[in-house]
Amino acid sequence: MRDFSVDPDITKARTIHTDFYTSPEVFELCKEKIFAPSWQFIGNTALVKDHDDVHPFTLLENHLDEPLALTKSKDGQIHLVSNVCTHRGNIVAEKTCHVSKLRCRYHGRTFSLDGKFLSMPEFKEVQNFPAKTDDLTSLPLFRWSNFLFSAMNKKFQPEVFFNDMMKRVSWMPLDQFVFRPELSKEFHVKANWALYCENYLEGFHIPYVHAELNAVIDFENYTTELFFPYSNLQIGMARKNEGCFDLPESSPEYGKKVAAYYFWVFPNMMFNFYPWGLSVNVVSPLTVSECKVSFFTYVWDESKMKTGAGFGLDRVEQEDEEIVENVQRGVRSRFYEQGRYSATRERGTHHFHRILADFIK
Ligand code: FES
Ligand SMILES: [Fe+2]
């Protein structure tokens, strides 16, 4: 396979080779090398509000395509288990339900809500049964306030991805953020998932692509902080006092006019904090040249929704979509393979490309 490595020195580096965005083989490799071991956003704890609630879902449909079920047992614990019956592989929970145990409707095998095998008809004669492998696989679950994340294996500790962000916004009352499904959205983008992410990772394009956002953000004071290994932060300062955070002294930005904190967590999550609340964006790969972007909206102070950098997000999204779809057409060209980075404005994108290269090798 091609060597995707990217020079750690941004002043010397060339951008990741375009095969990354166009090769179906590389796209396939991303599944097990990037998406399976990394932490993925599931949603918030309200998905299983009461004990005995079961919420089945597919993790990264069309990519990882993993059938899972989030459950809450009687003791109030939340569990994430494989939703595939250990008998012959049927899907166990088919829709959201309220049950004290899971029952597979193919041949009646039952499991407790934490995935333990309970019973199976017509299996008296079967030797060495039940065994550990007859339980539903239990998956790692990471909880940050009311947000839930999981990884398909235990290769990485969640703290490696989330700690810097968690520390930086620890003063925010995240438990008071309310999920608003009617303000949440999905967008279908005709571009490789990584092109969408790398566009997010630089504010360089704001004056060129987002005229209205540029009017409220102070481009000169836009900053990017890299957190090693797997996350980074861009801060948009407000041009005017309107639409900025009321920061406590404990914040490193105390006294500054912050309009937005844009955190990115490898590989596909964005946590955009605005004075009104949070927009979590998740980029799901669909095909090598298509992805889905889901916006989950959590409101903290609704009265601040009409001003600042967190207003008009649909327009900004559309402007980004248009440009990354153009880039997808461009990276297929026989005349373009790699470019260079601005050492001042594209550090986030460079950081991302380096991590990609590292995971894919
Ligand atoms: S597949 Fe579930 S009981 Fe047979
Ligand atoms: Fe943008």
GROMACS .gro file of C-alpha atoms and ligand atoms in nm:
model
  366
    1MET     CA    1   0.000   0.000   0.000
    2ARG     CA    2   0.103   0.358  -0.057
    3ASP     CA    3   0.294   0.532   0.219
    4PHE     CA    4   0.062   0.800   0.357
    5SER     CA    5   0.310   0.944   0.601
    6VAL     CA    6   0.309   1.319   0.656
    7ASP     CA    7   0.618   1.509   0.768
    8PRO     CA    8   0.580   1.622   1.132
    9ASP     CA    9   0.740   1.954   1.035
   10ILE     CA   10   0.453   2.151   0.885
   11THR     CA   11   0.689   2.382   0.700
   12LYS     CA   12   0.824   2.087   0.506
   13ALA     CA   13   0.517   1.864   0.491
   14ARG     CA   14   0.299   1.776   0.196
   15THR     CA   15  -0.070   1.701   0.256
   16ILE     CA   16  -0.183   1.338   0.277
   17HIS     CA   17  -0.191   1.169  -0.063
   18THR     CA   18  -0.526   1.188  -0.246
   19ASP     CA   19  -0.554   0.808  -0.254
   20PHE     CA   20  -0.677   0.844   0.100
   21TYR     CA   21  -0.997   1.007  -0.029
   22THR     CA   22  -1.044   0.808  -0.346
   23SER     CA   23  -0.926   0.450  -0.294
   24PRO     CA   24  -1.199   0.197  -0.201
   25GLU     CA   25  -0.929  -0.024  -0.044
   26VAL     CA   26  -0.810   0.253   0.186
   27PHE     CA   27  -1.173   0.331   0.272
   28GLU     CA   28  -1.220  -0.034   0.376
   29LEU     CA   29  -0.902  -0.027   0.584
   30CYS     CA   30  -1.036   0.274   0.777
   31LYS     CA   31  -1.306   0.052   0.929
   32GLU     CA   32  -1.080  -0.169   1.134
   33LYS     CA   33  -0.777   0.057   1.163
   34ILE     CA   34  -0.947   0.386   1.247
   35PHE     CA   35  -1.313   0.348   1.338
   36ALA     CA   36  -1.320   0.020   1.533
   37PRO     CA   37  -1.053   0.112   1.792
   38SER     CA   38  -1.152   0.478   1.834
   39TRP     CA   39  -1.426   0.614   2.059
   40GLN     CA   40  -1.760   0.682   1.899
   41PHE     CA   41  -2.047   0.903   2.011
   42ILE     CA   42  -2.364   0.713   2.099
   43GLY     CA   43  -2.589   0.988   2.237
   44ASN     CA   44  -2.696   1.085   2.583
   45THR     CA   45  -2.816   0.891   2.883
   46ALA     CA   46  -3.180   0.989   2.815
   47LEU     CA   47  -3.181   0.714   2.550
   48VAL     CA   48  -3.236   0.475   2.841
   49LYS     CA   49  -3.410   0.692   3.099
   50ASP     CA   50  -3.575   0.424   3.314
   51HIS     CA   51  -3.454   0.088   3.429
   52ASP     CA   52  -3.550  -0.192   3.186
   53ASP     CA   53  -3.525   0.050   2.892
   54VAL     CA   54  -3.359  -0.102   2.585
   55HIS     CA   55  -3.239   0.107   2.294
   56PRO     CA   56  -3.111  -0.094   1.994
   57PHE     CA   57  -2.912   0.088   1.726
   58THR     CA   58  -2.651   0.031   1.457
   59LEU     CA   59  -2.315   0.192   1.521
   60LEU     CA   60  -2.200   0.381   1.210
   61GLU     CA   61  -2.455   0.236   0.971
   62ASN     CA   62  -2.303   0.150   0.631
   63HIS     CA   63  -1.953   0.154   0.777
   64LEU     CA   64  -1.887  -0.029   1.104
   65ASP     CA   65  -2.250  -0.144   1.077
   66GLU     CA   66  -2.240  -0.295   1.424
   67PRO     CA   67  -2.577  -0.393   1.583
   68LEU     CA   68  -2.568  -0.287   1.950
   69ALA     CA   69  -2.812  -0.232   2.233
   70LEU     CA   70  -2.794   0.021   2.512
   71THR     CA   71  -2.977  -0.098   2.823
   72LYS     CA   72  -3.042   0.010   3.180
   73SER     CA   73  -3.067  -0.264   3.439
   74LYS     CA   74  -3.269  -0.254   3.762
   75ASP     CA   75  -2.969  -0.129   3.960
   76GLY     CA   76  -2.960   0.183   3.742
   77GLN     CA   77  -2.644   0.078   3.553
   78ILE     CA   78  -2.622   0.152   3.183
   79HIS     CA   79  -2.481  -0.128   2.965
   80LEU     CA   80  -2.380  -0.154   2.604
   81VAL     CA   81  -2.403  -0.504   2.458
   82SER     CA   82  -2.384  -0.669   2.119
   83ASN     CA   83  -2.737  -0.704   1.981
   84VAL     CA   84  -2.658  -1.029   1.801
   85CYS     CA   85  -2.793  -1.353   1.947
   86THR     CA   86  -2.518  -1.596   2.041
   87HIS     CA   87  -2.721  -1.891   1.907
   88ARG     CA   88  -2.748  -1.839   1.530
   89GLY     CA   89  -2.692  -1.467   1.496
   90ASN     CA   90  -3.038  -1.314   1.489
   91ILE     CA   91  -3.082  -0.950   1.596
   92VAL     CA   92  -3.215  -0.968   1.951
   93ALA     CA   93  -3.387  -0.634   2.028
   94GLU     CA   94  -3.559  -0.502   1.717
   95LYS     CA   95  -3.693  -0.178   1.852
   96THR     CA   96  -3.680   0.044   2.157
   97CYS     CA   97  -3.861  -0.139   2.437
   98HIS     CA   98  -3.912  -0.168   2.810
   99VAL     CA   99  -3.839  -0.527   2.921
  100SER     CA  100  -3.681  -0.702   3.219
  101LYS     CA  101  -3.484  -0.939   2.993
  102LEU     CA  102  -3.392  -0.971   2.628
  103ARG     CA  103  -3.557  -1.254   2.437
  104CYS     CA  104  -3.447  -1.355   2.089
  105ARG     CA  105  -3.759  -1.421   1.885
  106TYR     CA  106  -3.594  -1.677   1.655
  107HIS     CA  107  -3.567  -1.968   1.905
  108GLY     CA  108  -3.635  -1.805   2.239
  109ARG     CA  109  -3.288  -1.761   2.397
  110THR     CA  110  -3.295  -1.508   2.681
  111PHE     CA  111  -3.033  -1.272   2.824
  112SER     CA  112  -3.026  -1.033   3.117
  113LEU     CA  113  -2.997  -0.663   3.035
  114ASP     CA  114  -2.623  -0.673   3.103
  115GLY     CA  115  -2.592  -0.944   2.836
  116LYS     CA  116  -2.559  -1.258   3.052
  117PHE     CA  117  -2.707  -1.577   2.907
  118LEU     CA  118  -3.019  -1.677   3.102
  119SER     CA  119  -3.202  -1.960   2.928
  120MET     CA  120  -3.244  -2.158   2.607
  121PRO     CA  121  -3.510  -2.413   2.511
  122GLU     CA  122  -3.409  -2.763   2.383
  123PHE     CA  123  -3.044  -2.733   2.490
  124LYS     CA  124  -3.037  -2.981   2.785
  125GLU     CA  125  -2.821  -3.232   2.598
  126VAL     CA  126  -2.569  -2.980   2.471
  127GLN     CA  127  -2.229  -3.024   2.631
  128ASN     CA  128  -2.023  -2.744   2.786
  129PHE     CA  129  -2.325  -2.521   2.771
  130PRO     CA  130  -2.376  -2.245   2.858
  131ALA     CA  131  -2.028  -2.100   2.832
  132LYS     CA  132  -1.893  -1.746   2.850
  133THR     CA  133  -1.930  -1.725   2.471
  134ASP     CA  134  -2.308  -1.765   2.507
  135ASP     CA  135  -2.330  -1.424   2.676
  136LEU     CA  136  -2.381  -1.118   2.460
  137THR     CA  137  -2.049  -0.937   2.423
  138SER     CA  138  -2.032  -0.640   2.655
  139LEU     CA  139  -1.872  -0.325   2.512
  140PRO     CA  140  -1.670  -0.054   2.684
  141LEU     CA  141  -1.879   0.248   2.769
  142PHE     CA  142  -1.738   0.589   2.851
  143ARG     CA  143  -1.955   0.852   3.011
  144TRP     CA  144  -1.881   1.225   3.015
  145SER     CA  145  -2.159   1.402   3.202
  146ASN     CA  146  -2.466   1.269   3.015
  147PHE     CA  147  -2.284   1.185   2.693
  148LEU     CA  148  -2.204   0.824   2.609
  149PHE     CA  149  -1.926   0.685   2.391
  150SER     CA  150  -1.805   0.341   2.300
  151ALA     CA  151  -1.518   0.169   2.123
  152MET     CA  152  -1.527  -0.171   1.955
  153ASN     CA  153  -1.215  -0.286   2.136
  154LYS     CA  154  -1.001  -0.184   2.429
  155LYS     CA  155  -0.700  -0.062   2.238
  156PHE     CA  156  -0.728   0.299   2.364
  157GLN     CA  157  -0.829   0.451   2.695
  158PRO     CA  158  -1.100   0.715   2.643
  159GLU     CA  159  -0.908   0.973   2.847
  160VAL     CA  160  -0.644   0.989   2.574
  161PHE     CA  161  -0.910   1.135   2.344
  162PHE     CA  162  -1.130   1.339   2.577
  163ASN     CA  163  -0.926   1.467   2.873
  164ASP     CA  164  -0.810   1.799   2.728
  165MET     CA  165  -1.160   1.895   2.620
  166MET     CA  166  -1.317   1.781   2.946
  167LYS     CA  167  -1.073   1.990   3.147
  168ARG     CA  168  -1.115   2.301   2.934
  169VAL     CA  169  -1.494   2.319   2.968
  170SER     CA  170  -1.522   2.168   3.314
  171TRP     CA  171  -1.683   2.491   3.439
  172MET     CA  172  -1.985   2.442   3.211
  173PRO     CA  173  -2.291   2.278   3.369
  174LEU     CA  174  -2.307   2.002   3.108
  175ASP     CA  175  -2.569   1.812   3.304
  176GLN     CA  176  -2.806   2.103   3.241
  177PHE     CA  177  -2.765   2.083   2.864
  178VAL     CA  178  -3.089   1.952   2.717
  179PHE     CA  179  -3.099   1.746   2.400
  180ARG     CA  180  -3.332   1.903   2.144
  181PRO     CA  181  -3.420   1.653   1.870
  182GLU     CA  182  -3.623   1.913   1.677
  183LEU     CA  183  -3.309   2.130   1.642
  184SER     CA  184  -3.089   1.834   1.548
  185LYS     CA  185  -3.020   1.749   1.185
  186GLU     CA  186  -2.853   1.522   0.936
  187PHE     CA  187  -2.675   1.620   0.617
  188HIS     CA  188  -2.568   1.398   0.333
  189VAL     CA  189  -2.238   1.516   0.187
  190LYS     CA  190  -2.091   1.392  -0.140
  191ALA     CA  191  -1.736   1.385  -0.009
  192ASN     CA  192  -1.505   1.149   0.176
  193TRP     CA  193  -1.547   1.173   0.553
  194ALA     CA  194  -1.188   1.291   0.601
  195LEU     CA  195  -1.236   1.587   0.365
  196TYR     CA  196  -1.526   1.703   0.577
  197CYS     CA  197  -1.314   1.674   0.894
  198GLU     CA  198  -1.007   1.846   0.757
  199ASN     CA  199  -1.216   2.139   0.637
  200TYR     CA  200  -1.349   2.174   0.990
  201LEU     CA  201  -0.994   2.173   1.123
  202GLU     CA  202  -0.888   2.505   0.978
  203GLY     CA  203  -1.041   2.849   1.015
  204PHE     CA  204  -0.831   2.960   0.717
  205HIS     CA  205  -1.131   2.936   0.486
  206ILE     CA  206  -1.370   3.139   0.705
  207PRO     CA  207  -1.313   3.479   0.537
  208TYR     CA  208  -1.338   3.317   0.192
  209VAL     CA  209  -1.625   3.075   0.239
  210HIS     CA  210  -1.835   3.205   0.530
  211ALA     CA  211  -1.901   3.577   0.486
  212GLU     CA  212  -2.162   3.598   0.762
  213LEU     CA  213  -1.962   3.401   1.014
  214ASN     CA  214  -1.661   3.616   0.930
  215ALA     CA  215  -1.862   3.924   1.027
  216VAL     CA  216  -1.897   3.802   1.387
  217ILE     CA  217  -1.561   3.622   1.430
  218ASP     CA  218  -1.234   3.807   1.478
  219PHE     CA  219  -1.022   3.623   1.222
  220GLU     CA  220  -0.693   3.779   1.334
  221ASN     CA  221  -0.735   3.632   1.682
  222TYR     CA  222  -0.861   3.290   1.575
  223THR     CA  223  -0.646   3.028   1.749
  224THR     CA  224  -0.571   2.658   1.711
  225GLU     CA  225  -0.432   2.450   1.996
  226LEU     CA  226  -0.319   2.098   1.931
  227PHE     CA  227  -0.369   1.843   2.206
  228PHE     CA  228  -0.156   1.537   2.170
  229PRO     CA  229  -0.227   1.276   2.079
  230TYR     CA  230  -0.582   1.283   1.944
  231SER     CA  231  -0.774   1.607   1.979
  232ASN     CA  232  -0.748   1.979   1.920
  233LEU     CA  233  -0.926   2.307   1.983
  234GLN     CA  234  -0.999   2.611   1.774
  235ILE     CA  235  -1.125   2.923   1.945
  236GLY     CA  236  -1.324   3.185   1.762
  237MET     CA  237  -1.311   3.526   1.930
  238ALA     CA  238  -1.610   3.758   1.892
  239ARG     CA  239  -1.570   4.087   1.705
  240LYS     CA  240  -1.819   4.253   1.936
  241ASN     CA  241  -1.937   4.173   2.287
  242GLU     CA  242  -2.252   4.029   2.145
  243GLY     CA  243  -2.265   3.652   2.142
  244CYS     CA  244  -1.971   3.567   2.365
  245PHE     CA  245  -1.926   3.350   2.674
  246ASP     CA  246  -1.945   3.485   3.024
  247LEU     CA  247  -1.626   3.308   3.135
  248PRO     CA  248  -1.535   3.228   3.496
  249GLU     CA  249  -1.191   3.311   3.635
  250SER     CA  250  -1.101   2.942   3.624
  251SER     CA  251  -1.110   2.949   3.244
  252PRO     CA  252  -0.777   3.009   3.065
  253GLU     CA  253  -0.970   3.249   2.836
  254TYR     CA  254  -1.103   3.457   3.126
  255GLY     CA  255  -1.136   3.820   3.015
  256LYS     CA  256  -1.146   3.733   2.645
  257LYS     CA  257  -1.445   3.750   2.414
  258VAL     CA  258  -1.485   3.387   2.315
  259ALA     CA  259  -1.761   3.331   2.059
  260ALA     CA  260  -1.708   2.957   2.016
  261TYR     CA  261  -1.494   2.666   2.125
  262TYR     CA  262  -1.453   2.416   1.845
  263PHE     CA  263  -1.316   2.089   1.981
  264TRP     CA  264  -1.236   1.806   1.749
  265VAL     CA  265  -1.180   1.450   1.872
  266PHE     CA  266  -1.025   1.194   1.639
  267PRO     CA  267  -1.148   1.057   1.412
  268ASN     CA  268  -1.492   1.203   1.343
  269MET     CA  269  -1.635   1.407   1.631
  270MET     CA  270  -1.674   1.780   1.675
  271PHE     CA  271  -1.795   1.946   1.992
  272ASN     CA  272  -1.889   2.306   1.920
  273PHE     CA  273  -1.962   2.503   2.234
  274TYR     CA  274  -2.148   2.831   2.194
  275PRO     CA  275  -2.290   3.061   2.461
  276TRP     CA  276  -2.630   2.894   2.404
  277GLY     CA  277  -2.505   2.535   2.435
  278LEU     CA  278  -2.344   2.262   2.230
  279SER     CA  279  -2.366   2.119   1.881
  280VAL     CA  280  -2.208   1.774   1.860
  281ASN     CA  281  -2.127   1.687   1.500
  282VAL     CA  282  -2.053   1.329   1.403
  283VAL     CA  283  -1.920   1.243   1.058
  284SER     CA  284  -2.017   0.893   0.945
  285PRO     CA  285  -1.845   0.745   0.640
  286LEU     CA  286  -2.093   0.600   0.388
  287THR     CA  287  -1.886   0.529   0.079
  288VAL     CA  288  -1.540   0.639  -0.027
  289SER     CA  289  -1.693   0.958  -0.168
  290GLU     CA  290  -1.994   1.014   0.060
  291CYS     CA  291  -2.056   1.076   0.425
  292LYS     CA  292  -2.334   1.170   0.660
  293VAL     CA  293  -2.296   1.450   0.911
  294SER     CA  294  -2.524   1.441   1.215
  295PHE     CA  295  -2.576   1.752   1.429
  296PHE     CA  296  -2.696   1.680   1.783
  297THR     CA  297  -2.814   2.000   1.950
  298TYR     CA  298  -2.796   2.051   2.327
  299VAL     CA  299  -2.935   2.377   2.461
  300TRP     CA  300  -2.810   2.546   2.776
  301ASP     CA  301  -2.940   2.905   2.738
  302GLU     CA  302  -3.194   2.944   2.462
  303SER     CA  303  -3.202   3.325   2.486
  304LYS     CA  304  -2.851   3.334   2.332
  305MET     CA  305  -2.939   3.134   2.023
  306LYS     CA  306  -3.001   3.423   1.789
  307THR     CA  307  -2.659   3.590   1.791
  308GLY     CA  308  -2.291   3.521   1.746
  309ALA     CA  309  -2.097   3.235   1.590
  310GLY     CA  310  -2.355   2.977   1.693
  311PHE     CA  311  -2.630   3.143   1.490
  312GLY     CA  312  -2.701   3.049   1.129
  313LEU     CA  313  -2.527   2.712   1.153
  314ASP     CA  314  -2.733   2.577   0.862
  315ARG     CA  315  -2.592   2.834   0.625
  316VAL     CA  316  -2.236   2.768   0.744
  317GLU     CA  317  -2.298   2.396   0.697
  318GLN     CA  318  -2.421   2.448   0.344
  319GLU     CA  319  -2.121   2.661   0.256
  320ASP     CA  320  -1.889   2.391   0.393
  321GLU     CA  321  -2.072   2.115   0.207
  322GLU     CA  322  -2.043   2.295  -0.121
  323ILE     CA  323  -1.672   2.347  -0.083
  324VAL     CA  324  -1.584   1.995   0.034
  325GLU     CA  325  -1.795   1.844  -0.246
  326ASN     CA  326  -1.591   2.051  -0.490
  327VAL     CA  327  -1.271   1.925  -0.327
  328GLN     CA  328  -1.391   1.564  -0.364
  329ARG     CA  329  -1.419   1.627  -0.738
  330GLY     CA  330  -1.076   1.790  -0.734
  331VAL     CA  331  -0.889   1.513  -0.553
  332ARG     CA  332  -0.990   1.267  -0.829
  333SER     CA  333  -0.797   1.468  -1.084
  334ARG     CA  334  -0.492   1.314  -1.250
  335PHE     CA  335  -0.318   1.649  -1.202
  336TYR     CA  336  -0.346   1.679  -0.825
  337GLU     CA  337  -0.195   1.446  -0.565
  338GLN     CA  338  -0.069   1.648  -0.272
  339GLY     CA  339  -0.052   2.010  -0.161
  340ARG     CA  340   0.125   2.211   0.113
  341TYR     CA  341   0.007   2.358   0.443
  342SER     CA  342  -0.002   2.712   0.575
  343ALA     CA  343   0.219   2.689   0.884
  344THR     CA  344   0.006   2.946   1.065
  345ARG     CA  345  -0.346   2.854   0.960
  346GLU     CA  346  -0.354   2.481   0.887
  347ARG     CA  347  -0.199   2.323   1.194
  348GLY     CA  348  -0.523   2.141   1.282
  349THR     CA  349  -0.548   1.985   0.938
  350HIS     CA  350  -0.181   1.885   0.950
  351HIS     CA  351  -0.237   1.727   1.294
  352PHE     CA  352  -0.532   1.529   1.154
  353HIS     CA  353  -0.341   1.404   0.850
  354ARG     CA  354  -0.056   1.287   1.070
  355ILE     CA  355  -0.291   1.087   1.291
  356LEU     CA  356  -0.461   0.937   0.985
  357ALA     CA  357  -0.126   0.830   0.846
  358ASP     CA  358  -0.032   0.678   1.178
  359PHE     CA  359  -0.353   0.473   1.214
  360ILE     CA  360  -0.364   0.351   0.856
  361LYS     CA  361  -0.009   0.217   0.826
  362FES     S1  362  -3.083  -1.712   1.692
  362FES    FE1  363  -3.148  -1.641   1.881
  362FES     S2  364  -3.240  -1.811   1.971
  362FES    FE2  365  -3.175  -1.885   1.781
  363FE      FE  366  -1.629   2.604   0.732
   0.00000   0.00000   0.00000
